[in-house]
PDB file of C-alpha atoms in Angstrom:
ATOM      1  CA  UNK Q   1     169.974 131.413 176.193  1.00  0.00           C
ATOM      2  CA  UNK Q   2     166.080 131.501 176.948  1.00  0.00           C
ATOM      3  CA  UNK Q   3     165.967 130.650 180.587  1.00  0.00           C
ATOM      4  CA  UNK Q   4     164.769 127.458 180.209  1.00  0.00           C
ATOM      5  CA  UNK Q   5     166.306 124.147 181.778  1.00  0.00           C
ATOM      6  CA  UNK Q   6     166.075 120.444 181.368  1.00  0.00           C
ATOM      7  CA  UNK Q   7     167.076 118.035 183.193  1.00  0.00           C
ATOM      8  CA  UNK Q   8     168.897 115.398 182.439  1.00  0.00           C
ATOM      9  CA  UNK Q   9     171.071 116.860 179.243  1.00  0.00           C
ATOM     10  CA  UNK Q  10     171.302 112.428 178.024  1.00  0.00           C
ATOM     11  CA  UNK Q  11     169.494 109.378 179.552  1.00  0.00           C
ATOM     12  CA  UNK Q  12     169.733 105.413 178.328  1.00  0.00           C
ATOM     13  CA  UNK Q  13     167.338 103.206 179.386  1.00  0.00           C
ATOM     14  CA  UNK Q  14     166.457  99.626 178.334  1.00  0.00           C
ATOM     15  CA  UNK Q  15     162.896  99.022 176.607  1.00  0.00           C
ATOM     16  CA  UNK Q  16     159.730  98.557 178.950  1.00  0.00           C
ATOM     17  CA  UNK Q  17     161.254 100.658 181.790  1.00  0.00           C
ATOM     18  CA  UNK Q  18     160.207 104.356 182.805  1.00  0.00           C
ATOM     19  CA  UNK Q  19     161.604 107.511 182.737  1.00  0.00           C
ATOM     20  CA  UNK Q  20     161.081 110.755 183.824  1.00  0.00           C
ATOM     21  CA  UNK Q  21     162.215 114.295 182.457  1.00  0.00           C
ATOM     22  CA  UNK Q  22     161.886 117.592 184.196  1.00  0.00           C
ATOM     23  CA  UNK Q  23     161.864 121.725 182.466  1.00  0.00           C
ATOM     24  CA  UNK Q  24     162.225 124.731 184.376  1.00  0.00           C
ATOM     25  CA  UNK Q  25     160.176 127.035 182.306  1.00  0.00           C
ATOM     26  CA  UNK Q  26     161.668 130.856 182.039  1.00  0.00           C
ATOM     27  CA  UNK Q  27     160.655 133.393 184.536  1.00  0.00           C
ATOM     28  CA  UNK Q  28     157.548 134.841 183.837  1.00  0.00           C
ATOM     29  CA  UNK Q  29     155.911 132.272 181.694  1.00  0.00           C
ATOM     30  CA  UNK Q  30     153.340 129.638 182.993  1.00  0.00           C
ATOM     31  CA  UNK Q  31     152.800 127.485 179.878  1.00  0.00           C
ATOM     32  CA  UNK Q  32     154.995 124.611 179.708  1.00  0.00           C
ATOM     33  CA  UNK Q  33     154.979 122.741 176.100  1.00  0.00           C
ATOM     34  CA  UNK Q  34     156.428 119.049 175.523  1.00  0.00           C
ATOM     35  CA  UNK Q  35     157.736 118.031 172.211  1.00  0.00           C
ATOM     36  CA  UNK Q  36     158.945 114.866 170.987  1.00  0.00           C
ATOM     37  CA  UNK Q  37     162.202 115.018 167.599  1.00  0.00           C
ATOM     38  CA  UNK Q  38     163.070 112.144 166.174  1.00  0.00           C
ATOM     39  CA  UNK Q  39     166.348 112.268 163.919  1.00  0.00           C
ATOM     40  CA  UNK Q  40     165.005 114.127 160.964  1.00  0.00           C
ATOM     41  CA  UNK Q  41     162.516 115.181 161.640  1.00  0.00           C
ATOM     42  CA  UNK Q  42     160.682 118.603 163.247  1.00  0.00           C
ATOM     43  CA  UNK Q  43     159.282 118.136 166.634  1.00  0.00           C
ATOM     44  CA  UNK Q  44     156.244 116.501 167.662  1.00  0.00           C
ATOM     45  CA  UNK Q  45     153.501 117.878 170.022  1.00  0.00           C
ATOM     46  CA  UNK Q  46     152.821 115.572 173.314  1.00  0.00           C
ATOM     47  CA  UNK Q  47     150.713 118.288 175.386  1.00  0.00           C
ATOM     48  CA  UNK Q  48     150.889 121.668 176.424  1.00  0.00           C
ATOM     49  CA  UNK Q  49     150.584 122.657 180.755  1.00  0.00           C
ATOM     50  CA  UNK Q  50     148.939 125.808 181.775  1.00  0.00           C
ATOM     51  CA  UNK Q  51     148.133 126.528 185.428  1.00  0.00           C
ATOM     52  CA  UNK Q  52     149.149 122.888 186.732  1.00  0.00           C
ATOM     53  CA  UNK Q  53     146.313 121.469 184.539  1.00  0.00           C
ATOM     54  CA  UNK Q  54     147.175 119.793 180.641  1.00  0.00           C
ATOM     55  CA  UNK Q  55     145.663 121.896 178.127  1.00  0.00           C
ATOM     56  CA  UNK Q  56     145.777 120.163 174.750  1.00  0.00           C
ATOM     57  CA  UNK Q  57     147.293 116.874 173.883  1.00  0.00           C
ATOM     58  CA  UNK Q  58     148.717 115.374 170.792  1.00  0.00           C
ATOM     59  CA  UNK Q  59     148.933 111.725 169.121  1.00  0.00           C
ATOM     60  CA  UNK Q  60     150.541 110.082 171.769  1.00  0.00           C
ATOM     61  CA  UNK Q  61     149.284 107.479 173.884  1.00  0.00           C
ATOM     62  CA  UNK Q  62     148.594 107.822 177.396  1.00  0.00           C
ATOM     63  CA  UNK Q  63     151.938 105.973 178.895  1.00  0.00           C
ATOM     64  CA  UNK Q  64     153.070 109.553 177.961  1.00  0.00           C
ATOM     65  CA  UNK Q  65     152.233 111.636 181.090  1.00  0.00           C
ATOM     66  CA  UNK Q  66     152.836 114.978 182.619  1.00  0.00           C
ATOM     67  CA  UNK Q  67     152.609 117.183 185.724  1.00  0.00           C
ATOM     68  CA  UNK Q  68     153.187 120.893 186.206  1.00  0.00           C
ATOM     69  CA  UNK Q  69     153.722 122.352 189.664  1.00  0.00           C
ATOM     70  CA  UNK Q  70     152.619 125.793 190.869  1.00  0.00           C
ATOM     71  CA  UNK Q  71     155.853 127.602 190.530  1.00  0.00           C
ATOM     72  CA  UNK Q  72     155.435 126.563 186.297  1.00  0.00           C
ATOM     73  CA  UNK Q  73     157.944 123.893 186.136  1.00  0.00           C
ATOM     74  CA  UNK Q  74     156.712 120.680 184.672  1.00  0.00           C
ATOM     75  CA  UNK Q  75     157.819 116.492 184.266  1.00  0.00           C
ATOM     76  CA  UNK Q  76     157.114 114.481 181.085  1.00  0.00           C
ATOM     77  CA  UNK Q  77     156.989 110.804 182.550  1.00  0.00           C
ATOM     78  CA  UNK Q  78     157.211 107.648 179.973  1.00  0.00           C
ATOM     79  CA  UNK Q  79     156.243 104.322 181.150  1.00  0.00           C
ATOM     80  CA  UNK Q  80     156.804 100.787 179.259  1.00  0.00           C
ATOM     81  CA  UNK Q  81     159.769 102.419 176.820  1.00  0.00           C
ATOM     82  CA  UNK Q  82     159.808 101.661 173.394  1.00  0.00           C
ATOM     83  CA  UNK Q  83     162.715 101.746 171.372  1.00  0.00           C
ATOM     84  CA  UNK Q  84     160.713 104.299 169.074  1.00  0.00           C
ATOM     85  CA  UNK Q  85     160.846 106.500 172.061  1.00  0.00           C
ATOM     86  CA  UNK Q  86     164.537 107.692 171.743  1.00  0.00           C
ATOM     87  CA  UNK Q  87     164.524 111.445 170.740  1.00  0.00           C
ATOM     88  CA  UNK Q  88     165.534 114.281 171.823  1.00  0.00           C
ATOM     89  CA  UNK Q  89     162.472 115.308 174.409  1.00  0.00           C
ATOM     90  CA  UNK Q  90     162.380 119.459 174.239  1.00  0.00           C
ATOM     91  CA  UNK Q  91     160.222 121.527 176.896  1.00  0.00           C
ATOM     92  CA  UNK Q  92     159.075 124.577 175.421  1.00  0.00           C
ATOM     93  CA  UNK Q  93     157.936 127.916 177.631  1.00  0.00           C
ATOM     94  CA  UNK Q  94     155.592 130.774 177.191  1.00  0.00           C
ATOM     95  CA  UNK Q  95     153.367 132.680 178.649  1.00  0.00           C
ATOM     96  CA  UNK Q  96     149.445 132.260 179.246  1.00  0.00           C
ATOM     97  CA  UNK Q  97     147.897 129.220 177.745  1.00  0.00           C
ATOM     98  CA  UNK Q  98     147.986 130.778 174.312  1.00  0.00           C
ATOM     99  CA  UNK Q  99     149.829 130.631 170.921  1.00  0.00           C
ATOM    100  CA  UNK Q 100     152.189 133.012 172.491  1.00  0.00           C
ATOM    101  CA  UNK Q 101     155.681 132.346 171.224  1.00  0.00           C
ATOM    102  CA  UNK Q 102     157.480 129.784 172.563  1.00  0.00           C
ATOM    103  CA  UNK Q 103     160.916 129.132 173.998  1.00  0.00           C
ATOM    104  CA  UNK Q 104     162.468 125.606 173.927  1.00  0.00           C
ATOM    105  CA  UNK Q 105     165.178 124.602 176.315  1.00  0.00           C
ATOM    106  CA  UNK Q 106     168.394 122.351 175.809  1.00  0.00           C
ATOM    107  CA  UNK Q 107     166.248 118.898 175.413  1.00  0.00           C
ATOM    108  CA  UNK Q 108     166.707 115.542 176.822  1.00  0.00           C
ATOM    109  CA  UNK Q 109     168.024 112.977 174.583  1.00  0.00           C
ATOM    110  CA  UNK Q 110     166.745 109.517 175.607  1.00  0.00           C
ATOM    111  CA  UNK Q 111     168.108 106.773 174.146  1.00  0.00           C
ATOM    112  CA  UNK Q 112     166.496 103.129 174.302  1.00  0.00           C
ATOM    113  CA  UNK Q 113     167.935 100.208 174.115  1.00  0.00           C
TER     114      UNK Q 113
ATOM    115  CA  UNK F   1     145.471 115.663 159.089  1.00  0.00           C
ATOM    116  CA  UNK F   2     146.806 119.618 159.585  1.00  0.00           C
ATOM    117  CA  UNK F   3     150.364 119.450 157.709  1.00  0.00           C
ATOM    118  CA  UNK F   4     153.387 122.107 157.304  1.00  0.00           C
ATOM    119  CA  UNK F   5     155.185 121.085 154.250  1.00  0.00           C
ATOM    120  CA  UNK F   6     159.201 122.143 154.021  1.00  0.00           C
ATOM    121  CA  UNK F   7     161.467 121.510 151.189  1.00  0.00           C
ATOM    122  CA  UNK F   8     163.835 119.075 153.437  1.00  0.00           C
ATOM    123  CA  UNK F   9     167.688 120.583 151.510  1.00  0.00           C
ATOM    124  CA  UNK F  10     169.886 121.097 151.468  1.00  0.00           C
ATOM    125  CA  UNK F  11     170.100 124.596 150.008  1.00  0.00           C
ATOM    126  CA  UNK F  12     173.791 125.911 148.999  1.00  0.00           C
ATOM    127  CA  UNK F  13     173.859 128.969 148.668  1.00  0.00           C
ATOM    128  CA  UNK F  14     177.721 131.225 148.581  1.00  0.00           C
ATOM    129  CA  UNK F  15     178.801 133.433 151.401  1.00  0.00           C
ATOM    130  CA  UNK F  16     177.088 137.077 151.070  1.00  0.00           C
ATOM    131  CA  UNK F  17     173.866 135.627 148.999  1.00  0.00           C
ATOM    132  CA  UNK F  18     170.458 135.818 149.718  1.00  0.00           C
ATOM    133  CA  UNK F  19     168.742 132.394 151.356  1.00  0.00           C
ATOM    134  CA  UNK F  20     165.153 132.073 150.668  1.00  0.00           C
ATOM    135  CA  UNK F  21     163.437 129.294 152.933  1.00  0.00           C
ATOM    136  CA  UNK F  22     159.840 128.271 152.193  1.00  0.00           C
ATOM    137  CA  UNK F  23     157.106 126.505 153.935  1.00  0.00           C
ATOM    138  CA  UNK F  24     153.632 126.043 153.149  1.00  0.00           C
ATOM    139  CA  UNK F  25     150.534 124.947 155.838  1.00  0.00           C
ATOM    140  CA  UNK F  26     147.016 123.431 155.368  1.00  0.00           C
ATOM    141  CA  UNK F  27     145.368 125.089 157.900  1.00  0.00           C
ATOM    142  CA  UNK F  28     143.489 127.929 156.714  1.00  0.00           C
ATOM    143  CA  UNK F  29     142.489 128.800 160.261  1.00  0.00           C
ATOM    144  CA  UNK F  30     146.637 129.197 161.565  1.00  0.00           C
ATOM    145  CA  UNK F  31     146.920 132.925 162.637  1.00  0.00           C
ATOM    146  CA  UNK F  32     150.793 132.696 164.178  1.00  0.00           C
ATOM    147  CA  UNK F  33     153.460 131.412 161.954  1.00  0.00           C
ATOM    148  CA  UNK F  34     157.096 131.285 163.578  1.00  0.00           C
ATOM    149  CA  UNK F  35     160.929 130.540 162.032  1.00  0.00           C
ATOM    150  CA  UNK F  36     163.422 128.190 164.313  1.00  0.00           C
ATOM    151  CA  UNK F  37     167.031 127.936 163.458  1.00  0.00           C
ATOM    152  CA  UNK F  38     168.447 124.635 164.546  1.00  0.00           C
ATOM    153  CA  UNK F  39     172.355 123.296 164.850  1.00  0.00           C
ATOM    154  CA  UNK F  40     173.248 120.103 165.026  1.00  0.00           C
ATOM    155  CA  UNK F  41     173.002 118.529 167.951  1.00  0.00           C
ATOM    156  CA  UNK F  42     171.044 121.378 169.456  1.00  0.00           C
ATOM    157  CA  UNK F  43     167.537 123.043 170.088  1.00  0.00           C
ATOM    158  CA  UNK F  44     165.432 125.465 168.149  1.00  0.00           C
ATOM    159  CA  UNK F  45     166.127 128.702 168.522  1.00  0.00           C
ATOM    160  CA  UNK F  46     163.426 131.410 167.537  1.00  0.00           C
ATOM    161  CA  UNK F  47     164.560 133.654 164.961  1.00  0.00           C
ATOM    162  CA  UNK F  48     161.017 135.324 163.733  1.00  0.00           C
ATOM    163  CA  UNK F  49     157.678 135.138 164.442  1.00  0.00           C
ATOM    164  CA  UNK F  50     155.141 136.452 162.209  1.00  0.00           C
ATOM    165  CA  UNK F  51     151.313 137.078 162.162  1.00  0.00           C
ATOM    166  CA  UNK F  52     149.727 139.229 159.746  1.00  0.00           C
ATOM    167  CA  UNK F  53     149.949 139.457 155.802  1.00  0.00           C
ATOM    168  CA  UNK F  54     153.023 140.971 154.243  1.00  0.00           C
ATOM    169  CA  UNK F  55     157.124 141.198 155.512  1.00  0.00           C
ATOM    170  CA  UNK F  56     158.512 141.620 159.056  1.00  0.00           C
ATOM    171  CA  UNK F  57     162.139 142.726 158.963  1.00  0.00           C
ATOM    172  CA  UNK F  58     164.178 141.779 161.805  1.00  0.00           C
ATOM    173  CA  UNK F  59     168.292 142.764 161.124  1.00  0.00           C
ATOM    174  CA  UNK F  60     169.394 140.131 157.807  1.00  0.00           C
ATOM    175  CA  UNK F  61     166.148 138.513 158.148  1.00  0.00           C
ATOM    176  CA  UNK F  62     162.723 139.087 156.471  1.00  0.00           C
ATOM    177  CA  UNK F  63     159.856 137.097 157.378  1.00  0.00           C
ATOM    178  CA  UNK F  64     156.825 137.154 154.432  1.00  0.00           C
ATOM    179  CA  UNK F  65     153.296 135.626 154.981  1.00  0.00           C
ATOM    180  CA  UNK F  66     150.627 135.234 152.412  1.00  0.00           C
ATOM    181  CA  UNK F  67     147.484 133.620 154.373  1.00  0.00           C
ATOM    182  CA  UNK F  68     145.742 133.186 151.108  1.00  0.00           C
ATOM    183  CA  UNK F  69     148.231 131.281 149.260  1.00  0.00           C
ATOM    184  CA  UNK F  70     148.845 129.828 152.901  1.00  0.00           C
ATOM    185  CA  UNK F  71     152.543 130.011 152.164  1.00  0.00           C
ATOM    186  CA  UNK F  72     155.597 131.757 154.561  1.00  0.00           C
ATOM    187  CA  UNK F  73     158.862 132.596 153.999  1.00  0.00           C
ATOM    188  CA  UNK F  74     162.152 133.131 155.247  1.00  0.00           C
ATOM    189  CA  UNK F  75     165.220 135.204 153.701  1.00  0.00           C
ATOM    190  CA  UNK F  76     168.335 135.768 155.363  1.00  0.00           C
ATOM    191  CA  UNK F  77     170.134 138.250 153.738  1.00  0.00           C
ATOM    192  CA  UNK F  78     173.872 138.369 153.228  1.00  0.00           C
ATOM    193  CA  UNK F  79     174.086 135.233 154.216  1.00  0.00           C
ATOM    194  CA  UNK F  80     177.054 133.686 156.364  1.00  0.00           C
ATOM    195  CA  UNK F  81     179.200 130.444 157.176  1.00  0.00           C
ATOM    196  CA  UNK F  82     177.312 130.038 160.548  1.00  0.00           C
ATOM    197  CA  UNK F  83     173.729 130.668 159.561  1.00  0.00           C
ATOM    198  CA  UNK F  84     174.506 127.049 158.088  1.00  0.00           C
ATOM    199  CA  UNK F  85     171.688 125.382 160.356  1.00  0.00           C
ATOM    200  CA  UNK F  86     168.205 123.569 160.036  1.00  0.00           C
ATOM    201  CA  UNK F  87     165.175 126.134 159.296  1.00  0.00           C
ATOM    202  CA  UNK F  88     162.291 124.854 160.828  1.00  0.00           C
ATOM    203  CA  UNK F  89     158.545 126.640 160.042  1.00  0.00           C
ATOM    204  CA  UNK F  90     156.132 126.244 163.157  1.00  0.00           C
ATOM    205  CA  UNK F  91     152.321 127.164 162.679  1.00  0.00           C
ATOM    206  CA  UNK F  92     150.125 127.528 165.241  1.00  0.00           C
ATOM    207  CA  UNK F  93     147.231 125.205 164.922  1.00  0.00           C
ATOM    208  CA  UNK F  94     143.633 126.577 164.719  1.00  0.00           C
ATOM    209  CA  UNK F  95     141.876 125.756 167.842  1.00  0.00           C
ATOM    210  CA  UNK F  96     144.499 124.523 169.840  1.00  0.00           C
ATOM    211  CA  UNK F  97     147.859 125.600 171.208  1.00  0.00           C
ATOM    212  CA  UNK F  98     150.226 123.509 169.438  1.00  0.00           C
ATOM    213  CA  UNK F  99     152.895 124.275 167.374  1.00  0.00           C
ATOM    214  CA  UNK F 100     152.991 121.838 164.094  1.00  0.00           C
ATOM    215  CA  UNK F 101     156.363 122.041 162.942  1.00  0.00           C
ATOM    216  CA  UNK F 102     157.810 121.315 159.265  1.00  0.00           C
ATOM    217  CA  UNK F 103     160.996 118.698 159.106  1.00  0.00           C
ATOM    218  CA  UNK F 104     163.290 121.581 158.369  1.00  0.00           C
ATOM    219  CA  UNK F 105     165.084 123.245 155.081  1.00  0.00           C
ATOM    220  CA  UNK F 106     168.695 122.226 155.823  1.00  0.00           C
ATOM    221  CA  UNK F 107     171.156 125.669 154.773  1.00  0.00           C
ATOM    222  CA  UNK F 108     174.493 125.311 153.652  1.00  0.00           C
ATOM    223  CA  UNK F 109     176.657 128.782 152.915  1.00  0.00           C
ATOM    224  CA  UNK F 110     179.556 128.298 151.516  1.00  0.00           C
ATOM    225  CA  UNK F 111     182.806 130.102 152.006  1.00  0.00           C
TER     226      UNK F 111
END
């Protein structure tokens, strides 16, 4: 177990709709990463959170979104769903807003229909 | 476009063998190189991380980086029924704090 939590463990929702996922990150760390696995395949970088403010983003466009609030625990928001979009959504914690090694949590898996 | 390349398996190897997972990365500039085991159905877990030339040793495991011949490694020695899991290699991308991962070397040990 690493000490980090997602929330919710499965979600369906219906294409064009919104959704929102949440990660405690473990104690100690203040980085929160967001990755994106399809079926298959390794996971994707969508952005990185250090100190509340998003410090590096990947290829994904912006109705991707995040937050991070100032005890460290962050949302990944998705507006206008796209059936592409179901994955299993990972949050990934470490500390400082380095290449420190990171720690995923369970994942969300978001199915779209 | 900075790529980590990963033979995709599966790899069968017999219970008691050594495993030897391989990865290479384009980006010369990568300084922190990092082993994942996956289940099915499940996140990565970190098994090794890795950052300067030569072997790390961690219990059955042994990572081995060669930055010149941008190419890591991963054998599990004495290998067992549940180290039967997705490898994945994550590389630290130059100038940023991502993580590219590879699509995973699905293992297979066989009773």
């Amino acid at each position: 177990e690493t000490g980090v939590t997602q929330s919710p463990t499965h979600l369906i929702k219906t294409r064009g709709q919104q959704v929102t996922l949440r990660c405690s990150s473990q104690s100690g760390h203040n980085t929160v990463s967001w990755y994106q696995q399809a079926l298959g395949q390794g996971p994707q970088f969508i952005f990185q959170y250090y100190r509340e403010e998003e410090n590096g983003r990947g290829n994904f466009p912006p109705r991707f979104s995040g937050l991070q609030f100032p005890n460290y625990s962050s949302e990944l928001n998705v507006n206008a769903l796209e059936l592409d979009d179901s994955a299993l959504y990972l949050c990934a914690s470490s500390s400082q807003g380095t290449q420190e090694t990171q720690y995923f949590g369970p994942g969300t898996r978001l199915l779209v229909l | 476009q900075k790529e980590v390349e990963q033979n995709s398996g599966p790899l069968s190897v017999p219970e008691g063998a050594i495993a030897s997972l391989n990865c290479t990365y384009s980006d010369r500039g990568s300084q922190s190189f990092f082993w994942y085991r996956q289940y099915s159905g499940k996140s990565p877990e970190l098994i090794m991380f890795i950052y300067s030339n030569g072997d790390k040793e961690d219990g059955r495991f042994t990572a081995q980086l060669n930055k010149a011949s941008q190419y890591v490694s991963l054998l599990i020695r004495d290998s067992q029924p549940s180290d039967s899991a997705t490898y994945l290699c994550a590389v630290g991308a130059s100038g940023t704090y991502k993580y590219i991962f590879g699509t995973g070397t699905r293992l297979k040990v066989l009773a």
